[in-house]
PDB file of C-alpha atoms in Angstrom:
ATOM      1  CA  UNK T   1      -0.303 -25.917  13.369  1.00 78.00           C
ATOM      2  CA  UNK T   2      -3.304 -25.125  11.280  1.00 90.00           C
ATOM      3  CA  UNK T   3      -2.678 -23.244   8.278  1.00 92.00           C
ATOM      4  CA  UNK T   4      -4.522 -20.240   9.345  1.00 94.00           C
ATOM      5  CA  UNK T   5      -2.245 -20.113  12.587  1.00 93.00           C
ATOM      6  CA  UNK T   6       0.855 -20.602  10.408  1.00 94.00           C
ATOM      7  CA  UNK T   7      -0.028 -17.366   8.453  1.00 95.00           C
ATOM      8  CA  UNK T   8      -0.903 -15.570  11.424  1.00 94.00           C
ATOM      9  CA  UNK T   9       2.342 -16.541  13.228  1.00 93.00           C
ATOM     10  CA  UNK T  10       4.686 -16.361  10.362  1.00 95.00           C
ATOM     11  CA  UNK T  11       3.044 -14.650   7.786  1.00 96.00           C
ATOM     12  CA  UNK T  12       3.262 -17.422   5.212  1.00 97.00           C
ATOM     13  CA  UNK T  13       1.422 -20.764   4.748  1.00 96.00           C
ATOM     14  CA  UNK T  14       3.253 -24.026   4.945  1.00 96.00           C
ATOM     15  CA  UNK T  15       4.135 -24.442   1.189  1.00 96.00           C
ATOM     16  CA  UNK T  16       5.630 -21.032   1.194  1.00 97.00           C
ATOM     17  CA  UNK T  17       7.556 -21.600   4.329  1.00 97.00           C
ATOM     18  CA  UNK T  18       9.018 -24.646   2.754  1.00 97.00           C
ATOM     19  CA  UNK T  19      10.028 -22.796  -0.597  1.00 96.00           C
ATOM     20  CA  UNK T  20      11.504 -20.029   1.300  1.00 97.00           C
ATOM     21  CA  UNK T  21      13.533 -22.621   3.287  1.00 96.00           C
ATOM     22  CA  UNK T  22      14.583 -24.450   0.290  1.00 95.00           C
ATOM     23  CA  UNK T  23      15.932 -21.240  -1.080  1.00 94.00           C
ATOM     24  CA  UNK T  24      17.866 -20.238   2.145  1.00 95.00           C
ATOM     25  CA  UNK T  25      18.905 -23.575   3.039  1.00 92.00           C
ATOM     26  CA  UNK T  26      22.489 -23.755   1.350  1.00 90.00           C
ATOM     27  CA  UNK T  27      23.529 -20.556   3.423  1.00 90.00           C
ATOM     28  CA  UNK T  28      21.706 -21.793   6.727  1.00 90.00           C
ATOM     29  CA  UNK T  29      23.387 -25.430   6.564  1.00 83.00           C
ATOM     30  CA  UNK T  30      26.580 -24.439   8.209  1.00 69.00           C
ATOM     31  CA  UNK T  31      25.151 -23.260  11.394  1.00 54.00           C
ATOM     32  CA  UNK T  32      23.703 -27.136  12.070  1.00 56.00           C
ATOM     33  CA  UNK T  33      27.407 -28.238  12.128  1.00 60.00           C
ATOM     34  CA  UNK T  34      27.962 -27.075  15.464  1.00 56.00           C
ATOM     35  CA  UNK T  35      26.840 -28.646  18.726  1.00 44.00           C
ATOM     36  CA  UNK T  36      24.248 -26.511  19.374  1.00 48.00           C
ATOM     37  CA  UNK T  37      23.525 -26.003  15.733  1.00 74.00           C
ATOM     38  CA  UNK T  38      20.010 -24.987  14.691  1.00 83.00           C
ATOM     39  CA  UNK T  39      18.098 -26.609  11.698  1.00 88.00           C
ATOM     40  CA  UNK T  40      17.581 -24.004   8.891  1.00 91.00           C
ATOM     41  CA  UNK T  41      13.862 -24.541   9.066  1.00 92.00           C
ATOM     42  CA  UNK T  42      14.025 -23.516  12.817  1.00 90.00           C
ATOM     43  CA  UNK T  43      16.216 -20.470  11.956  1.00 91.00           C
ATOM     44  CA  UNK T  44      13.686 -19.324   9.118  1.00 95.00           C
ATOM     45  CA  UNK T  45      10.614 -19.560  11.244  1.00 94.00           C
ATOM     46  CA  UNK T  46      12.392 -18.049  14.316  1.00 92.00           C
ATOM     47  CA  UNK T  47      13.243 -14.737  12.129  1.00 94.00           C
ATOM     48  CA  UNK T  48       9.682 -14.816  10.539  1.00 96.00           C
ATOM     49  CA  UNK T  49       8.131 -14.665  13.892  1.00 94.00           C
ATOM     50  CA  UNK T  50      10.480 -12.167  14.841  1.00 94.00           C
ATOM     51  CA  UNK T  51       9.700  -9.957  12.144  1.00 95.00           C
ATOM     52  CA  UNK T  52       6.218 -10.832  12.098  1.00 94.00           C
ATOM     53  CA  UNK T  53       5.755  -9.696  15.621  1.00 90.00           C
ATOM     54  CA  UNK T  54       8.421  -7.524  16.812  1.00 87.00           C
ATOM     55  CA  UNK T  55       8.680  -8.991  19.847  1.00 80.00           C
ATOM     56  CA  UNK T  56      12.194 -10.157  20.600  1.00 67.00           C
ATOM     57  CA  UNK T  57      11.697 -11.888  23.894  1.00 58.00           C
ATOM     58  CA  UNK T  58       8.483 -13.875  22.666  1.00 60.00           C
ATOM     59  CA  UNK T  59      10.547 -15.330  19.618  1.00 59.00           C
ATOM     60  CA  UNK T  60      13.830 -16.319  21.878  1.00 56.00           C
ATOM     61  CA  UNK T  61      10.780 -18.085  24.050  1.00 53.00           C
ATOM     62  CA  UNK T  62       9.216 -19.578  21.120  1.00 60.00           C
ATOM     63  CA  UNK T  63      12.424 -20.898  19.657  1.00 54.00           C
ATOM     64  CA  UNK T  64      13.600 -24.674  21.052  1.00 48.00           C
ATOM     65  CA  UNK T  65      16.765 -24.217  23.263  1.00 44.00           C
ATOM     66  CA  UNK T  66      17.577 -20.433  21.799  1.00 61.00           C
ATOM     67  CA  UNK T  67      19.002 -17.413  23.852  1.00 71.00           C
ATOM     68  CA  UNK T  68      18.867 -14.346  23.006  1.00 75.00           C
ATOM     69  CA  UNK T  69      22.722 -14.430  21.748  1.00 77.00           C
ATOM     70  CA  UNK T  70      21.986 -17.232  19.480  1.00 82.00           C
ATOM     71  CA  UNK T  71      18.887 -15.911  18.289  1.00 84.00           C
ATOM     72  CA  UNK T  72      20.923 -12.623  17.152  1.00 86.00           C
ATOM     73  CA  UNK T  73      23.343 -15.056  15.267  1.00 88.00           C
ATOM     74  CA  UNK T  74      20.501 -16.624  13.781  1.00 90.00           C
ATOM     75  CA  UNK T  75      18.904 -13.185  12.795  1.00 92.00           C
ATOM     76  CA  UNK T  76      22.159 -12.198  10.997  1.00 93.00           C
ATOM     77  CA  UNK T  77      22.623 -15.253   9.192  1.00 93.00           C
ATOM     78  CA  UNK T  78      19.098 -15.377   7.733  1.00 95.00           C
ATOM     79  CA  UNK T  79      18.865 -11.600   7.219  1.00 97.00           C
ATOM     80  CA  UNK T  80      22.439 -12.300   5.019  1.00 96.00           C
ATOM     81  CA  UNK T  81      20.906 -15.592   3.303  1.00 96.00           C
ATOM     82  CA  UNK T  82      17.790 -13.382   2.515  1.00 97.00           C
ATOM     83  CA  UNK T  83      20.004 -10.137   0.863  1.00 97.00           C
ATOM     84  CA  UNK T  84      21.482 -12.437  -1.511  1.00 96.00           C
ATOM     85  CA  UNK T  85      18.299 -12.881  -3.475  1.00 95.00           C
ATOM     86  CA  UNK T  86      17.271  -9.089  -3.190  1.00 95.00           C
ATOM     87  CA  UNK T  87      17.680  -8.499  -7.185  1.00 94.00           C
ATOM     88  CA  UNK T  88      15.028 -11.563  -7.568  1.00 95.00           C
ATOM     89  CA  UNK T  89      12.612 -10.508  -4.962  1.00 95.00           C
ATOM     90  CA  UNK T  90      12.677  -6.790  -5.529  1.00 98.00           C
ATOM     91  CA  UNK T  91      12.683  -5.731  -9.529  1.00 98.00           C
ATOM     92  CA  UNK T  92      12.039  -2.425 -11.191  1.00 98.00           C
ATOM     93  CA  UNK T  93       9.622  -2.731 -14.055  1.00 98.00           C
ATOM     94  CA  UNK T  94      11.525  -3.737 -17.378  1.00 96.00           C
ATOM     95  CA  UNK T  95      10.752  -2.326 -20.460  1.00 97.00           C
ATOM     96  CA  UNK T  96       8.787  -5.301 -21.501  1.00 98.00           C
ATOM     97  CA  UNK T  97       6.643  -5.008 -18.481  1.00 98.00           C
ATOM     98  CA  UNK T  98       5.807  -1.238 -19.132  1.00 98.00           C
ATOM     99  CA  UNK T  99       2.718  -1.595 -21.035  1.00 98.00           C
ATOM    100  CA  UNK T 100       1.071  -3.670 -18.089  1.00 98.00           C
ATOM    101  CA  UNK T 101       2.135  -1.670 -15.416  1.00 99.00           C
ATOM    102  CA  UNK T 102       0.946   1.453 -17.074  1.00 99.00           C
ATOM    103  CA  UNK T 103      -2.594  -0.088 -17.840  1.00 98.00           C
ATOM    104  CA  UNK T 104      -3.004  -0.857 -13.974  1.00 98.00           C
ATOM    105  CA  UNK T 105      -1.800   2.316 -12.754  1.00 98.00           C
ATOM    106  CA  UNK T 106      -4.273   3.869 -15.317  1.00 98.00           C
ATOM    107  CA  UNK T 107      -7.116   2.158 -14.135  1.00 98.00           C
ATOM    108  CA  UNK T 108      -6.647   3.940 -10.544  1.00 98.00           C
ATOM    109  CA  UNK T 109      -6.791   7.366 -11.886  1.00 96.00           C
ATOM    110  CA  UNK T 110      -6.611   7.507 -15.415  1.00 97.00           C
ATOM    111  CA  UNK T 111      -2.963   9.456 -15.267  1.00 98.00           C
ATOM    112  CA  UNK T 112      -1.214   7.639 -18.208  1.00 98.00           C
ATOM    113  CA  UNK T 113       2.170   6.362 -17.991  1.00 98.00           C
ATOM    114  CA  UNK T 114       2.554   6.051 -14.445  1.00 99.00           C
ATOM    115  CA  UNK T 115       5.045   3.222 -13.500  1.00 99.00           C
ATOM    116  CA  UNK T 116       5.267   3.586  -9.821  1.00 99.00           C
ATOM    117  CA  UNK T 117       4.313   5.842  -6.826  1.00 99.00           C
ATOM    118  CA  UNK T 118       7.181   7.097  -4.518  1.00 99.00           C
ATOM    119  CA  UNK T 119       7.418   7.801  -1.064  1.00 99.00           C
ATOM    120  CA  UNK T 120       9.216   7.680   2.320  1.00 98.00           C
ATOM    121  CA  UNK T 121       8.086   6.217   5.650  1.00 98.00           C
ATOM    122  CA  UNK T 122       9.661   5.964   9.045  1.00 98.00           C
ATOM    123  CA  UNK T 123      10.957   2.999  10.881  1.00 98.00           C
ATOM    124  CA  UNK T 124      11.856   3.731  14.581  1.00 97.00           C
ATOM    125  CA  UNK T 125      15.243   2.574  16.155  1.00 97.00           C
ATOM    126  CA  UNK T 126      17.158   3.352  19.286  1.00 95.00           C
ATOM    127  CA  UNK T 127      19.655   5.327  17.585  1.00 93.00           C
ATOM    128  CA  UNK T 128      23.423   5.489  18.149  1.00 91.00           C
ATOM    129  CA  UNK T 129      24.474   7.752  21.070  1.00 89.00           C
ATOM    130  CA  UNK T 130      27.289   9.586  19.093  1.00 88.00           C
ATOM    131  CA  UNK T 131      24.702  10.435  16.570  1.00 90.00           C
ATOM    132  CA  UNK T 132      21.463  10.702  18.034  1.00 94.00           C
ATOM    133  CA  UNK T 133      20.276  13.895  16.290  1.00 95.00           C
ATOM    134  CA  UNK T 134      20.698  12.831  12.721  1.00 97.00           C
ATOM    135  CA  UNK T 135      17.819   9.828  13.518  1.00 98.00           C
ATOM    136  CA  UNK T 136      15.301  12.326  15.044  1.00 97.00           C
ATOM    137  CA  UNK T 137      12.844  12.849  12.462  1.00 97.00           C
ATOM    138  CA  UNK T 138      10.242  15.765  12.319  1.00 95.00           C
ATOM    139  CA  UNK T 139       7.907  13.989  14.470  1.00 95.00           C
ATOM    140  CA  UNK T 140      10.505  14.096  17.429  1.00 94.00           C
ATOM    141  CA  UNK T 141      11.164  10.311  17.302  1.00 96.00           C
ATOM    142  CA  UNK T 142      14.457   8.404  15.892  1.00 97.00           C
ATOM    143  CA  UNK T 143      13.991   6.502  12.557  1.00 98.00           C
ATOM    144  CA  UNK T 144      15.470   5.234   9.687  1.00 98.00           C
ATOM    145  CA  UNK T 145      13.732   7.043   6.560  1.00 99.00           C
ATOM    146  CA  UNK T 146      12.661   4.660   3.962  1.00 99.00           C
ATOM    147  CA  UNK T 147      12.032   5.432   0.232  1.00 99.00           C
ATOM    148  CA  UNK T 148      10.123   2.860  -1.489  1.00 99.00           C
ATOM    149  CA  UNK T 149       8.498   2.699  -4.994  1.00 99.00           C
ATOM    150  CA  UNK T 150       5.359   0.512  -5.491  1.00 99.00           C
ATOM    151  CA  UNK T 151       3.339  -0.898  -8.470  1.00 99.00           C
ATOM    152  CA  UNK T 152      -0.532  -0.555  -8.388  1.00 98.00           C
ATOM    153  CA  UNK T 153      -0.899  -3.980  -6.501  1.00 98.00           C
ATOM    154  CA  UNK T 154       1.360  -2.863  -3.642  1.00 98.00           C
ATOM    155  CA  UNK T 155       4.429  -4.837  -5.223  1.00 99.00           C
ATOM    156  CA  UNK T 156       7.709  -2.994  -3.722  1.00 99.00           C
ATOM    157  CA  UNK T 157       9.863  -2.143  -7.190  1.00 99.00           C
ATOM    158  CA  UNK T 158      12.517  -0.314  -5.428  1.00 99.00           C
ATOM    159  CA  UNK T 159      13.656   0.788  -1.544  1.00 99.00           C
ATOM    160  CA  UNK T 160      16.471   2.658  -0.136  1.00 99.00           C
ATOM    161  CA  UNK T 161      16.870   2.242   3.679  1.00 98.00           C
ATOM    162  CA  UNK T 162      20.306   3.812   4.028  1.00 98.00           C
ATOM    163  CA  UNK T 163      19.370   7.277   5.309  1.00 98.00           C
ATOM    164  CA  UNK T 164      18.509   8.621   8.953  1.00 98.00           C
ATOM    165  CA  UNK T 165      15.218  10.231   9.902  1.00 98.00           C
ATOM    166  CA  UNK T 166      16.280  13.671   9.608  1.00 98.00           C
ATOM    167  CA  UNK T 167      16.988  13.500   5.910  1.00 98.00           C
ATOM    168  CA  UNK T 168      14.316  14.847   3.586  1.00 98.00           C
ATOM    169  CA  UNK T 169      12.316  12.598   1.138  1.00 98.00           C
ATOM    170  CA  UNK T 170      13.674  14.843  -1.770  1.00 98.00           C
ATOM    171  CA  UNK T 171      17.109  14.374  -0.697  1.00 98.00           C
ATOM    172  CA  UNK T 172      16.621  10.731  -0.477  1.00 99.00           C
ATOM    173  CA  UNK T 173      15.335  10.607  -4.115  1.00 98.00           C
ATOM    174  CA  UNK T 174      18.190  12.673  -5.485  1.00 98.00           C
ATOM    175  CA  UNK T 175      20.838  10.396  -3.897  1.00 98.00           C
ATOM    176  CA  UNK T 176      19.210   7.218  -4.563  1.00 98.00           C
ATOM    177  CA  UNK T 177      19.150   5.119  -7.852  1.00 98.00           C
ATOM    178  CA  UNK T 178      15.554   6.549  -9.120  1.00 99.00           C
ATOM    179  CA  UNK T 179      17.175   9.305 -11.221  1.00 98.00           C
ATOM    180  CA  UNK T 180      19.639   6.966 -13.180  1.00 98.00           C
ATOM    181  CA  UNK T 181      16.786   4.348 -13.686  1.00 98.00           C
ATOM    182  CA  UNK T 182      13.968   6.968 -14.675  1.00 98.00           C
ATOM    183  CA  UNK T 183      16.580   8.560 -16.808  1.00 97.00           C
ATOM    184  CA  UNK T 184      17.487   5.076 -18.670  1.00 97.00           C
ATOM    185  CA  UNK T 185      14.119   4.699 -19.284  1.00 97.00           C
ATOM    186  CA  UNK T 186      13.585   8.548 -20.806  1.00 94.00           C
ATOM    187  CA  UNK T 187      12.287   7.135 -24.254  1.00 95.00           C
ATOM    188  CA  UNK T 188       9.701   5.218 -22.972  1.00 97.00           C
ATOM    189  CA  UNK T 189       8.340   8.712 -21.543  1.00 97.00           C
ATOM    190  CA  UNK T 190       6.875   7.028 -18.529  1.00 98.00           C
ATOM    191  CA  UNK T 191       6.631   8.630 -14.937  1.00 98.00           C
ATOM    192  CA  UNK T 192       6.491   8.116 -11.142  1.00 99.00           C
ATOM    193  CA  UNK T 193       4.085   9.874  -8.933  1.00 98.00           C
ATOM    194  CA  UNK T 194       5.330  11.617  -5.638  1.00 98.00           C
ATOM    195  CA  UNK T 195       3.525  13.918  -3.172  1.00 97.00           C
ATOM    196  CA  UNK T 196       4.390  17.649  -2.974  1.00 95.00           C
ATOM    197  CA  UNK T 197       7.965  17.486  -0.825  1.00 95.00           C
ATOM    198  CA  UNK T 198       9.140  16.165  -4.101  1.00 98.00           C
ATOM    199  CA  UNK T 199      10.486  18.239  -7.097  1.00 97.00           C
ATOM    200  CA  UNK T 200       8.283  18.295 -10.220  1.00 96.00           C
ATOM    201  CA  UNK T 201      10.310  16.650 -12.935  1.00 97.00           C
ATOM    202  CA  UNK T 202       9.968  15.126 -16.400  1.00 96.00           C
ATOM    203  CA  UNK T 203       9.803  11.793 -14.995  1.00 98.00           C
ATOM    204  CA  UNK T 204       8.333  12.764 -11.330  1.00 98.00           C
ATOM    205  CA  UNK T 205       4.478  14.250 -11.184  1.00 98.00           C
ATOM    206  CA  UNK T 206       3.633  16.044  -8.240  1.00 98.00           C
ATOM    207  CA  UNK T 207       0.218  17.880  -7.059  1.00 98.00           C
ATOM    208  CA  UNK T 208      -0.628  21.445  -8.396  1.00 96.00           C
ATOM    209  CA  UNK T 209       0.232  23.571  -5.521  1.00 93.00           C
ATOM    210  CA  UNK T 210      -2.587  25.963  -4.919  1.00 92.00           C
ATOM    211  CA  UNK T 211      -4.699  24.860  -7.837  1.00 93.00           C
ATOM    212  CA  UNK T 212      -6.485  27.806  -9.650  1.00 94.00           C
ATOM    213  CA  UNK T 213      -8.821  25.839 -12.061  1.00 96.00           C
ATOM    214  CA  UNK T 214     -11.404  22.904 -11.701  1.00 97.00           C
ATOM    215  CA  UNK T 215      -9.041  20.745 -14.399  1.00 96.00           C
ATOM    216  CA  UNK T 216      -6.130  21.089 -11.901  1.00 96.00           C
ATOM    217  CA  UNK T 217      -8.253  20.374  -8.997  1.00 97.00           C
ATOM    218  CA  UNK T 218      -9.568  16.937 -10.965  1.00 97.00           C
ATOM    219  CA  UNK T 219      -5.686  16.617 -11.670  1.00 97.00           C
ATOM    220  CA  UNK T 220      -5.038  16.627  -7.998  1.00 97.00           C
ATOM    221  CA  UNK T 221      -7.607  14.467  -7.278  1.00 97.00           C
ATOM    222  CA  UNK T 222      -6.549  11.755  -9.751  1.00 98.00           C
ATOM    223  CA  UNK T 223      -3.218  12.281  -8.551  1.00 98.00           C
ATOM    224  CA  UNK T 224      -4.222  11.461  -4.839  1.00 97.00           C
ATOM    225  CA  UNK T 225      -6.243   8.451  -5.980  1.00 97.00           C
ATOM    226  CA  UNK T 226      -3.385   7.208  -7.887  1.00 98.00           C
ATOM    227  CA  UNK T 227      -0.540   7.692  -5.389  1.00 98.00           C
ATOM    228  CA  UNK T 228      -2.450   6.561  -2.460  1.00 98.00           C
ATOM    229  CA  UNK T 229      -1.431   2.991  -3.388  1.00 98.00           C
ATOM    230  CA  UNK T 230       2.069   3.681  -1.765  1.00 98.00           C
ATOM    231  CA  UNK T 231       0.511   4.614   1.419  1.00 98.00           C
ATOM    232  CA  UNK T 232      -1.705   1.266   1.564  1.00 98.00           C
ATOM    233  CA  UNK T 233       1.843  -0.412   0.510  1.00 98.00           C
ATOM    234  CA  UNK T 234       3.495   1.063   3.782  1.00 98.00           C
ATOM    235  CA  UNK T 235       0.378  -0.091   5.852  1.00 97.00           C
ATOM    236  CA  UNK T 236       0.233  -3.287   4.640  1.00 98.00           C
ATOM    237  CA  UNK T 237       4.064  -3.825   4.833  1.00 98.00           C
ATOM    238  CA  UNK T 238       4.084  -2.709   8.544  1.00 97.00           C
ATOM    239  CA  UNK T 239       0.869  -4.778   9.420  1.00 96.00           C
ATOM    240  CA  UNK T 240       2.370  -7.839   7.863  1.00 97.00           C
ATOM    241  CA  UNK T 241       5.724  -7.080   9.724  1.00 97.00           C
ATOM    242  CA  UNK T 242       5.088  -5.546  12.880  1.00 95.00           C
ATOM    243  CA  UNK T 243       8.598  -5.250  13.601  1.00 95.00           C
ATOM    244  CA  UNK T 244       8.725  -2.391  11.314  1.00 97.00           C
ATOM    245  CA  UNK T 245       5.708  -0.514  13.180  1.00 94.00           C
ATOM    246  CA  UNK T 246       5.946   1.429  16.545  1.00 87.00           C
ATOM    247  CA  UNK T 247       3.356  -0.763  17.606  1.00 83.00           C
ATOM    248  CA  UNK T 248       5.822  -3.799  17.389  1.00 78.00           C
ATOM    249  CA  UNK T 249       8.635  -1.584  19.516  1.00 80.00           C
ATOM    250  CA  UNK T 250      11.564   0.524  18.435  1.00 90.00           C
ATOM    251  CA  UNK T 251      14.436  -1.482  16.620  1.00 93.00           C
ATOM    252  CA  UNK T 252      17.215  -2.117  18.750  1.00 92.00           C
ATOM    253  CA  UNK T 253      19.893  -2.686  16.377  1.00 93.00           C
ATOM    254  CA  UNK T 254      22.560  -0.886  14.708  1.00 95.00           C
ATOM    255  CA  UNK T 255      21.347   1.453  11.835  1.00 97.00           C
ATOM    256  CA  UNK T 256      23.237  -1.200   9.065  1.00 97.00           C
ATOM    257  CA  UNK T 257      20.978  -4.163  10.749  1.00 97.00           C
ATOM    258  CA  UNK T 258      18.108  -1.940  10.632  1.00 98.00           C
ATOM    259  CA  UNK T 259      18.401  -1.367   6.808  1.00 98.00           C
ATOM    260  CA  UNK T 260      18.803  -5.271   6.617  1.00 98.00           C
ATOM    261  CA  UNK T 261      15.853  -5.902   8.534  1.00 98.00           C
ATOM    262  CA  UNK T 262      13.523  -3.162   6.211  1.00 99.00           C
ATOM    263  CA  UNK T 263      14.899  -4.693   2.705  1.00 99.00           C
ATOM    264  CA  UNK T 264      14.490  -8.264   4.091  1.00 98.00           C
ATOM    265  CA  UNK T 265      10.772  -7.387   5.203  1.00 99.00           C
ATOM    266  CA  UNK T 266      10.032  -5.884   1.671  1.00 99.00           C
ATOM    267  CA  UNK T 267      11.382  -9.002   0.144  1.00 98.00           C
ATOM    268  CA  UNK T 268       9.275 -10.987   1.934  1.00 98.00           C
ATOM    269  CA  UNK T 269       6.410  -8.705   1.498  1.00 99.00           C
ATOM    270  CA  UNK T 270       6.644  -9.289  -2.150  1.00 99.00           C
ATOM    271  CA  UNK T 271       7.166 -12.813  -1.831  1.00 98.00           C
ATOM    272  CA  UNK T 272       4.090 -12.967  -0.084  1.00 98.00           C
ATOM    273  CA  UNK T 273       2.257 -11.137  -2.891  1.00 98.00           C
ATOM    274  CA  UNK T 274       3.704 -13.576  -5.551  1.00 97.00           C
ATOM    275  CA  UNK T 275       2.965 -16.524  -3.834  1.00 96.00           C
ATOM    276  CA  UNK T 276      -0.528 -15.029  -2.994  1.00 96.00           C
ATOM    277  CA  UNK T 277      -0.448 -15.611   0.673  1.00 96.00           C
ATOM    278  CA  UNK T 278      -3.235 -13.508   2.366  1.00 95.00           C
ATOM    279  CA  UNK T 279      -2.820 -11.346   4.914  1.00 95.00           C
ATOM    280  CA  UNK T 280      -4.511 -12.612   8.446  1.00 91.00           C
ATOM    281  CA  UNK T 281      -5.198 -10.047  11.110  1.00 76.00           C
ATOM    282  CA  UNK T 282      -4.342 -11.663  14.616  1.00 69.00           C
ATOM    283  CA  UNK T 283      -7.398 -12.323  17.017  1.00 58.00           C
ATOM    284  CA  UNK T 284      -7.102 -10.506  20.307  1.00 50.00           C
ATOM    285  CA  UNK T 285      -6.865  -7.154  22.005  1.00 45.00           C
ATOM    286  CA  UNK T 286      -4.369  -5.651  19.702  1.00 48.00           C
ATOM    287  CA  UNK T 287      -6.021  -6.777  16.512  1.00 48.00           C
ATOM    288  CA  UNK T 288      -7.376  -3.449  15.866  1.00 44.00           C
ATOM    289  CA  UNK T 289      -3.820  -1.872  15.635  1.00 40.00           C
ATOM    290  CA  UNK T 290      -3.146  -4.265  12.742  1.00 43.00           C
ATOM    291  CA  UNK T 291      -6.407  -3.519  10.893  1.00 44.00           C
ATOM    292  CA  UNK T 292      -5.874   0.179  11.446  1.00 41.00           C
ATOM    293  CA  UNK T 293      -2.082   0.056  10.484  1.00 44.00           C
ATOM    294  CA  UNK T 294      -3.168  -1.968   6.806  1.00 42.00           C
ATOM    295  CA  UNK T 295      -4.924   1.196   5.383  1.00 43.00           C
ATOM    296  CA  UNK T 296      -1.581   3.122   6.215  1.00 42.00           C
ATOM    297  CA  UNK T 297      -0.976   6.647   5.796  1.00 42.00           C
ATOM    298  CA  UNK T 298       2.781   7.145   4.474  1.00 48.00           C
ATOM    299  CA  UNK T 299       5.223   8.242   7.215  1.00 44.00           C
ATOM    300  CA  UNK T 300       2.346   9.838   9.700  1.00 45.00           C
ATOM    301  CA  UNK T 301       2.447   7.927  12.816  1.00 38.00           C
ATOM    302  CA  UNK T 302       0.239  10.151  14.440  1.00 38.00           C
ATOM    303  CA  UNK T 303      -2.813   9.775  12.045  1.00 41.00           C
ATOM    304  CA  UNK T 304      -2.158   5.910  12.568  1.00 35.00           C
ATOM    305  CA  UNK T 305      -2.654   6.292  16.221  1.00 31.00           C
ATOM    306  CA  UNK T 306      -5.912   8.621  15.662  1.00 30.00           C
ATOM    307  CA  UNK T 307      -7.201   5.811  13.673  1.00 34.00           C
ATOM    308  CA  UNK T 308      -6.394   3.175  16.102  1.00 25.00           C
ATOM    309  CA  UNK T 309      -7.932   5.257  18.912  1.00 26.00           C
TER     310      UNK T 309
END
């Protein structure tokens, strides 16, 4: 398969796929001891295709001699192997990184001391019957509400995918590791940027509500220019891994498994950035969907659908 087609199908080029397989192989080797064992590379490629396309049936058809139950086992195995590397793939800026991170954010909107943009995005799922309402979000579909923090280059430095869609962004933030992490950096006088649904804190800057002066308007404009990077990050993440976007269908897994899928996609998103693998748009009738999603718009799926139309 040509490099371009590899990237379109699996989201990674040949060298990066090989590197990923090498990292995960120790945890995947046990599977090939069974009579119907699947080689580690085939396991990884099957899962990458599912994450990229969101199509369970297509992935099963592509995987040689694979069945739905067999692929479900492969998915669990590969996710487990990936999640062992979470701390290597998703890293919050360390003290020694702060000068560079602040400089790069300052270039976006000229707001000093920013080290991240925070927001939530929704990933659709088929909810458990017993707690269906907990997963219904304000857009009236079922989801996980996923909190992320990103850097100026769209690297995801934090993800929390544990909360159902009905939970407010501010509640998730308060009950995540972010207040503790930012408290540890208090002496560095660094801040995150968040939208107006978050509280305005010493380490979290939000827009001025009802600005009354040109200075406040300019601040809001600079805030918006800088914070927009998190929306672009959501867009690129969901374009690269269509299983996370509604155009890829609802995830038909338990909330725990959906959480694992989301974190794994964030890890792979960062891996692609670090390895400088380009995002290539699919050719064909739905290519416009991917192009529209890439621009992102936080958790507003309706806005994305308007762009697609």
